[in-house]
Amino acid sequence: MMAVLAALFILLPAFVSCDKDDKNDPAVVDAITGTYTGSLDYSVIGYEPGNIEGEYDLKIMKDPTDADDVTVVIPQCTFTPPIGPTAFTIPSLTINDVDVTEMGGKYTFSEDDFSVKVEDVVYTGKLTGTIEGKAVKAEYVVRPGRMPMDINFTFTGTLK
């Protein structure tokens, strides 16, 4: 019994993971950097999803502080939600420290939670996305300031 416990304690460090083990090869980051042009849809809980007219650019760049991550710049958009007669604008938001993984030629990027301050408003949310070939699909949730509900966005586009 003591021999089994001793072996377990010796082997235990082999099963411990560390954040540095998950770092990407810079080639993974390089493979997805660029400007993607496409369409933008939105939804607010309890209302039908809608398309925001126009063409939008989503940018993916190397993160300036961590070469293993990317920075994603989501586009500014203006739309009139079904809950009100006035237009609402979400500014362009720059989200840093976005993790990237690659499996079988499909890239996945995500930021569990982000918080970006633009002027006097703090925008919080979550970001996920996939890239296959030149096609990208990014889904993000944004909650501006003290707004009581999230706005869900879906960007679908291709690399310019």
PDB file of C-alpha atoms in Angstrom:
ATOM      1  CA  MET A   1       0.000   0.000   0.000  1.00  0.00           C
ATOM      2  CA  MET A   2       2.806   2.411   0.899  1.00  0.00           C
ATOM      3  CA  ALA A   3       4.530   1.635  -2.412  1.00  0.00           C
ATOM      4  CA  VAL A   4       1.349   2.559  -4.324  1.00  0.00           C
ATOM      5  CA  LEU A   5       1.039   5.860  -2.441  1.00  0.00           C
ATOM      6  CA  ALA A   6       4.706   6.658  -3.018  1.00  0.00           C
ATOM      7  CA  ALA A   7       4.311   5.957  -6.755  1.00  0.00           C
ATOM      8  CA  LEU A   8       1.217   8.157  -6.869  1.00  0.00           C
ATOM      9  CA  PHE A   9       3.025  11.113  -5.290  1.00  0.00           C
ATOM     10  CA  ILE A  10       5.948  10.679  -7.680  1.00  0.00           C
ATOM     11  CA  LEU A  11       3.686  10.549 -10.768  1.00  0.00           C
ATOM     12  CA  LEU A  12       1.210  13.229  -9.669  1.00  0.00           C
ATOM     13  CA  PRO A  13       3.213  16.185 -11.102  1.00  0.00           C
ATOM     14  CA  ALA A  14       2.979  14.572 -14.556  1.00  0.00           C
ATOM     15  CA  PHE A  15      -0.796  15.104 -14.497  1.00  0.00           C
ATOM     16  CA  VAL A  16      -0.740  18.740 -13.419  1.00  0.00           C
ATOM     17  CA  SER A  17      -1.390  21.259 -16.145  1.00  0.00           C
ATOM     18  CA  CYS A  18      -0.099  24.760 -16.226  1.00  0.00           C
ATOM     19  CA  ASP A  19      -1.316  27.756 -18.239  1.00  0.00           C
ATOM     20  CA  LYS A  20       1.987  27.910 -20.115  1.00  0.00           C
ATOM     21  CA  ASP A  21       1.339  24.383 -21.461  1.00  0.00           C
ATOM     22  CA  ASP A  22      -1.619  25.720 -23.451  1.00  0.00           C
ATOM     23  CA  LYS A  23       0.304  28.427 -25.312  1.00  0.00           C
ATOM     24  CA  ASN A  24      -0.100  28.506 -29.072  1.00  0.00           C
ATOM     25  CA  ASP A  25       2.495  28.318 -31.728  1.00  0.00           C
ATOM     26  CA  PRO A  26       2.712  31.863 -33.169  1.00  0.00           C
ATOM     27  CA  ALA A  27       1.876  30.301 -36.562  1.00  0.00           C
ATOM     28  CA  VAL A  28      -1.662  29.637 -35.240  1.00  0.00           C
ATOM     29  CA  VAL A  29      -2.083  33.333 -34.504  1.00  0.00           C
ATOM     30  CA  ASP A  30      -0.570  34.318 -37.870  1.00  0.00           C
ATOM     31  CA  ALA A  31      -2.972  31.976 -39.693  1.00  0.00           C
ATOM     32  CA  ILE A  32      -6.076  33.893 -38.616  1.00  0.00           C
ATOM     33  CA  THR A  33      -4.922  37.520 -38.496  1.00  0.00           C
ATOM     34  CA  GLY A  34      -6.585  39.821 -40.981  1.00  0.00           C
ATOM     35  CA  THR A  35      -9.727  41.770 -41.753  1.00  0.00           C
ATOM     36  CA  TYR A  36     -12.923  39.833 -42.349  1.00  0.00           C
ATOM     37  CA  THR A  37     -15.815  41.500 -44.185  1.00  0.00           C
ATOM     38  CA  GLY A  38     -19.391  40.364 -43.776  1.00  0.00           C
ATOM     39  CA  SER A  39     -22.844  40.756 -42.290  1.00  0.00           C
ATOM     40  CA  LEU A  40     -24.052  41.386 -38.768  1.00  0.00           C
ATOM     41  CA  ASP A  41     -27.187  40.085 -37.066  1.00  0.00           C
ATOM     42  CA  TYR A  42     -28.457  40.893 -33.595  1.00  0.00           C
ATOM     43  CA  SER A  43     -31.050  39.722 -31.121  1.00  0.00           C
ATOM     44  CA  VAL A  44     -32.386  40.983 -27.846  1.00  0.00           C
ATOM     45  CA  ILE A  45     -33.990  38.468 -25.498  1.00  0.00           C
ATOM     46  CA  GLY A  46     -37.642  37.915 -26.247  1.00  0.00           C
ATOM     47  CA  TYR A  47     -37.557  39.552 -29.701  1.00  0.00           C
ATOM     48  CA  GLU A  48     -37.046  38.219 -33.201  1.00  0.00           C
ATOM     49  CA  PRO A  49     -33.446  38.396 -34.457  1.00  0.00           C
ATOM     50  CA  GLY A  50     -32.695  41.068 -37.004  1.00  0.00           C
ATOM     51  CA  ASN A  51     -30.088  41.903 -39.608  1.00  0.00           C
ATOM     52  CA  ILE A  52     -28.170  45.158 -39.337  1.00  0.00           C
ATOM     53  CA  GLU A  53     -27.983  46.482 -42.887  1.00  0.00           C
ATOM     54  CA  GLY A  54     -24.604  47.123 -44.413  1.00  0.00           C
ATOM     55  CA  GLU A  55     -21.206  45.527 -44.673  1.00  0.00           C
ATOM     56  CA  TYR A  56     -18.986  45.272 -41.594  1.00  0.00           C
ATOM     57  CA  ASP A  57     -15.334  44.551 -40.855  1.00  0.00           C
ATOM     58  CA  LEU A  58     -14.134  42.371 -37.996  1.00  0.00           C
ATOM     59  CA  LYS A  59     -10.380  42.570 -37.399  1.00  0.00           C
ATOM     60  CA  ILE A  60      -8.161  39.945 -35.835  1.00  0.00           C
ATOM     61  CA  MET A  61      -4.633  41.042 -34.952  1.00  0.00           C
ATOM     62  CA  LYS A  62      -1.720  39.761 -32.910  1.00  0.00           C
ATOM     63  CA  ASP A  63      -2.211  40.719 -29.292  1.00  0.00           C
ATOM     64  CA  PRO A  64       0.297  43.466 -28.410  1.00  0.00           C
ATOM     65  CA  THR A  65       1.034  41.999 -24.966  1.00  0.00           C
ATOM     66  CA  ASP A  66       0.950  38.242 -25.663  1.00  0.00           C
ATOM     67  CA  ALA A  67       2.123  36.728 -28.962  1.00  0.00           C
ATOM     68  CA  ASP A  68       0.085  33.581 -28.249  1.00  0.00           C
ATOM     69  CA  ASP A  69      -3.239  35.431 -28.184  1.00  0.00           C
ATOM     70  CA  VAL A  70      -5.094  37.713 -30.570  1.00  0.00           C
ATOM     71  CA  THR A  71      -6.903  41.009 -30.312  1.00  0.00           C
ATOM     72  CA  VAL A  72     -10.348  41.093 -31.912  1.00  0.00           C
ATOM     73  CA  VAL A  73     -11.901  44.394 -32.968  1.00  0.00           C
ATOM     74  CA  ILE A  74     -15.651  44.062 -33.332  1.00  0.00           C
ATOM     75  CA  PRO A  75     -17.324  46.583 -35.621  1.00  0.00           C
ATOM     76  CA  GLN A  76     -19.366  49.611 -34.643  1.00  0.00           C
ATOM     77  CA  CYS A  77     -23.016  49.232 -35.534  1.00  0.00           C
ATOM     78  CA  THR A  78     -26.219  51.226 -35.266  1.00  0.00           C
ATOM     79  CA  PHE A  79     -29.623  49.586 -35.173  1.00  0.00           C
ATOM     80  CA  THR A  80     -33.140  50.202 -33.950  1.00  0.00           C
ATOM     81  CA  PRO A  81     -34.131  47.488 -31.484  1.00  0.00           C
ATOM     82  CA  PRO A  82     -37.723  46.254 -31.432  1.00  0.00           C
ATOM     83  CA  ILE A  83     -38.129  47.609 -27.886  1.00  0.00           C
ATOM     84  CA  GLY A  84     -37.745  51.244 -28.843  1.00  0.00           C
ATOM     85  CA  PRO A  85     -38.240  53.707 -31.654  1.00  0.00           C
ATOM     86  CA  THR A  86     -34.751  55.265 -31.463  1.00  0.00           C
ATOM     87  CA  ALA A  87     -31.522  53.999 -32.958  1.00  0.00           C
ATOM     88  CA  PHE A  88     -28.901  52.510 -30.681  1.00  0.00           C
ATOM     89  CA  THR A  89     -25.140  52.496 -31.375  1.00  0.00           C
ATOM     90  CA  ILE A  90     -22.567  50.016 -30.116  1.00  0.00           C
ATOM     91  CA  PRO A  91     -19.082  51.451 -30.743  1.00  0.00           C
ATOM     92  CA  SER A  92     -16.202  49.447 -32.136  1.00  0.00           C
ATOM     93  CA  LEU A  93     -14.781  47.421 -29.234  1.00  0.00           C
ATOM     94  CA  THR A  94     -11.197  46.170 -28.992  1.00  0.00           C
ATOM     95  CA  ILE A  95     -10.964  42.910 -27.073  1.00  0.00           C
ATOM     96  CA  ASN A  96      -7.464  41.827 -26.024  1.00  0.00           C
ATOM     97  CA  ASP A  97      -6.105  38.518 -24.717  1.00  0.00           C
ATOM     98  CA  VAL A  98      -8.382  36.338 -26.846  1.00  0.00           C
ATOM     99  CA  ASP A  99      -7.344  32.676 -26.741  1.00  0.00           C
ATOM    100  CA  VAL A 100      -6.909  30.747 -30.003  1.00  0.00           C
ATOM    101  CA  THR A 101      -6.849  27.001 -30.582  1.00  0.00           C
ATOM    102  CA  GLU A 102      -6.454  24.967 -33.760  1.00  0.00           C
ATOM    103  CA  MET A 103      -7.679  21.491 -34.507  1.00  0.00           C
ATOM    104  CA  GLY A 104      -7.673  19.936 -37.954  1.00  0.00           C
ATOM    105  CA  GLY A 105      -7.522  23.265 -39.797  1.00  0.00           C
ATOM    106  CA  LYS A 106     -10.384  24.784 -37.791  1.00  0.00           C
ATOM    107  CA  TYR A 107      -9.483  27.685 -35.527  1.00  0.00           C
ATOM    108  CA  THR A 108     -11.492  28.631 -32.471  1.00  0.00           C
ATOM    109  CA  PHE A 109     -11.094  31.880 -30.583  1.00  0.00           C
ATOM    110  CA  SER A 110     -12.727  32.950 -27.348  1.00  0.00           C
ATOM    111  CA  GLU A 111     -12.665  35.407 -24.509  1.00  0.00           C
ATOM    112  CA  ASP A 112     -14.754  34.206 -21.596  1.00  0.00           C
ATOM    113  CA  ASP A 113     -15.524  37.691 -20.317  1.00  0.00           C
ATOM    114  CA  PHE A 114     -14.468  41.089 -21.539  1.00  0.00           C
ATOM    115  CA  SER A 115     -14.870  44.599 -20.233  1.00  0.00           C
ATOM    116  CA  VAL A 116     -14.089  47.565 -22.484  1.00  0.00           C
ATOM    117  CA  LYS A 117     -14.588  51.210 -21.548  1.00  0.00           C
ATOM    118  CA  VAL A 118     -15.440  53.609 -24.372  1.00  0.00           C
ATOM    119  CA  GLU A 119     -15.833  57.214 -23.286  1.00  0.00           C
ATOM    120  CA  ASP A 120     -17.831  56.906 -20.043  1.00  0.00           C
ATOM    121  CA  VAL A 121     -19.581  53.609 -20.782  1.00  0.00           C
ATOM    122  CA  VAL A 122     -18.298  50.166 -19.805  1.00  0.00           C
ATOM    123  CA  TYR A 123     -19.259  47.417 -22.257  1.00  0.00           C
ATOM    124  CA  THR A 124     -19.135  43.891 -20.858  1.00  0.00           C
ATOM    125  CA  GLY A 125     -19.679  40.619 -22.646  1.00  0.00           C
ATOM    126  CA  LYS A 126     -18.378  37.351 -24.045  1.00  0.00           C
ATOM    127  CA  LEU A 127     -16.841  36.465 -27.400  1.00  0.00           C
ATOM    128  CA  THR A 128     -16.471  33.181 -29.298  1.00  0.00           C
ATOM    129  CA  GLY A 129     -15.775  32.373 -32.907  1.00  0.00           C
ATOM    130  CA  THR A 130     -14.529  29.914 -35.481  1.00  0.00           C
ATOM    131  CA  ILE A 131     -12.527  30.223 -38.668  1.00  0.00           C
ATOM    132  CA  GLU A 132     -12.427  27.578 -41.384  1.00  0.00           C
ATOM    133  CA  GLY A 133     -10.502  28.450 -44.523  1.00  0.00           C
ATOM    134  CA  LYS A 134     -11.301  32.117 -45.132  1.00  0.00           C
ATOM    135  CA  ALA A 135     -14.742  32.018 -43.453  1.00  0.00           C
ATOM    136  CA  VAL A 136     -15.334  33.385 -39.956  1.00  0.00           C
ATOM    137  CA  LYS A 137     -18.313  33.242 -37.641  1.00  0.00           C
ATOM    138  CA  ALA A 138     -18.072  35.299 -34.471  1.00  0.00           C
ATOM    139  CA  GLU A 139     -20.721  35.414 -31.790  1.00  0.00           C
ATOM    140  CA  TYR A 140     -20.571  37.972 -29.046  1.00  0.00           C
ATOM    141  CA  VAL A 141     -22.770  39.259 -26.289  1.00  0.00           C
ATOM    142  CA  VAL A 142     -22.592  42.919 -25.300  1.00  0.00           C
ATOM    143  CA  ARG A 143     -24.155  44.654 -22.318  1.00  0.00           C
ATOM    144  CA  PRO A 144     -23.681  48.425 -22.458  1.00  0.00           C
ATOM    145  CA  GLY A 145     -23.345  50.133 -19.077  1.00  0.00           C
ATOM    146  CA  ARG A 146     -26.249  49.387 -16.783  1.00  0.00           C
ATOM    147  CA  MET A 147     -28.557  48.103 -19.512  1.00  0.00           C
ATOM    148  CA  PRO A 148     -30.631  45.310 -17.935  1.00  0.00           C
ATOM    149  CA  MET A 149     -30.307  42.894 -20.869  1.00  0.00           C
ATOM    150  CA  ASP A 150     -27.685  41.534 -23.240  1.00  0.00           C
ATOM    151  CA  ILE A 151     -27.538  42.176 -26.967  1.00  0.00           C
ATOM    152  CA  ASN A 152     -26.406  39.126 -28.931  1.00  0.00           C
ATOM    153  CA  PHE A 153     -24.508  39.618 -32.193  1.00  0.00           C
ATOM    154  CA  THR A 154     -23.481  37.194 -34.923  1.00  0.00           C
ATOM    155  CA  PHE A 155     -20.885  38.284 -37.469  1.00  0.00           C
ATOM    156  CA  THR A 156     -20.452  36.097 -40.563  1.00  0.00           C
ATOM    157  CA  GLY A 157     -17.782  36.985 -43.082  1.00  0.00           C
ATOM    158  CA  THR A 158     -14.756  36.121 -45.169  1.00  0.00           C
ATOM    159  CA  LEU A 159     -11.120  37.221 -45.151  1.00  0.00           C
ATOM    160  CA  LYS A 160     -10.499  40.200 -47.427  1.00  0.00           C
TER     161      LYS A 160
END
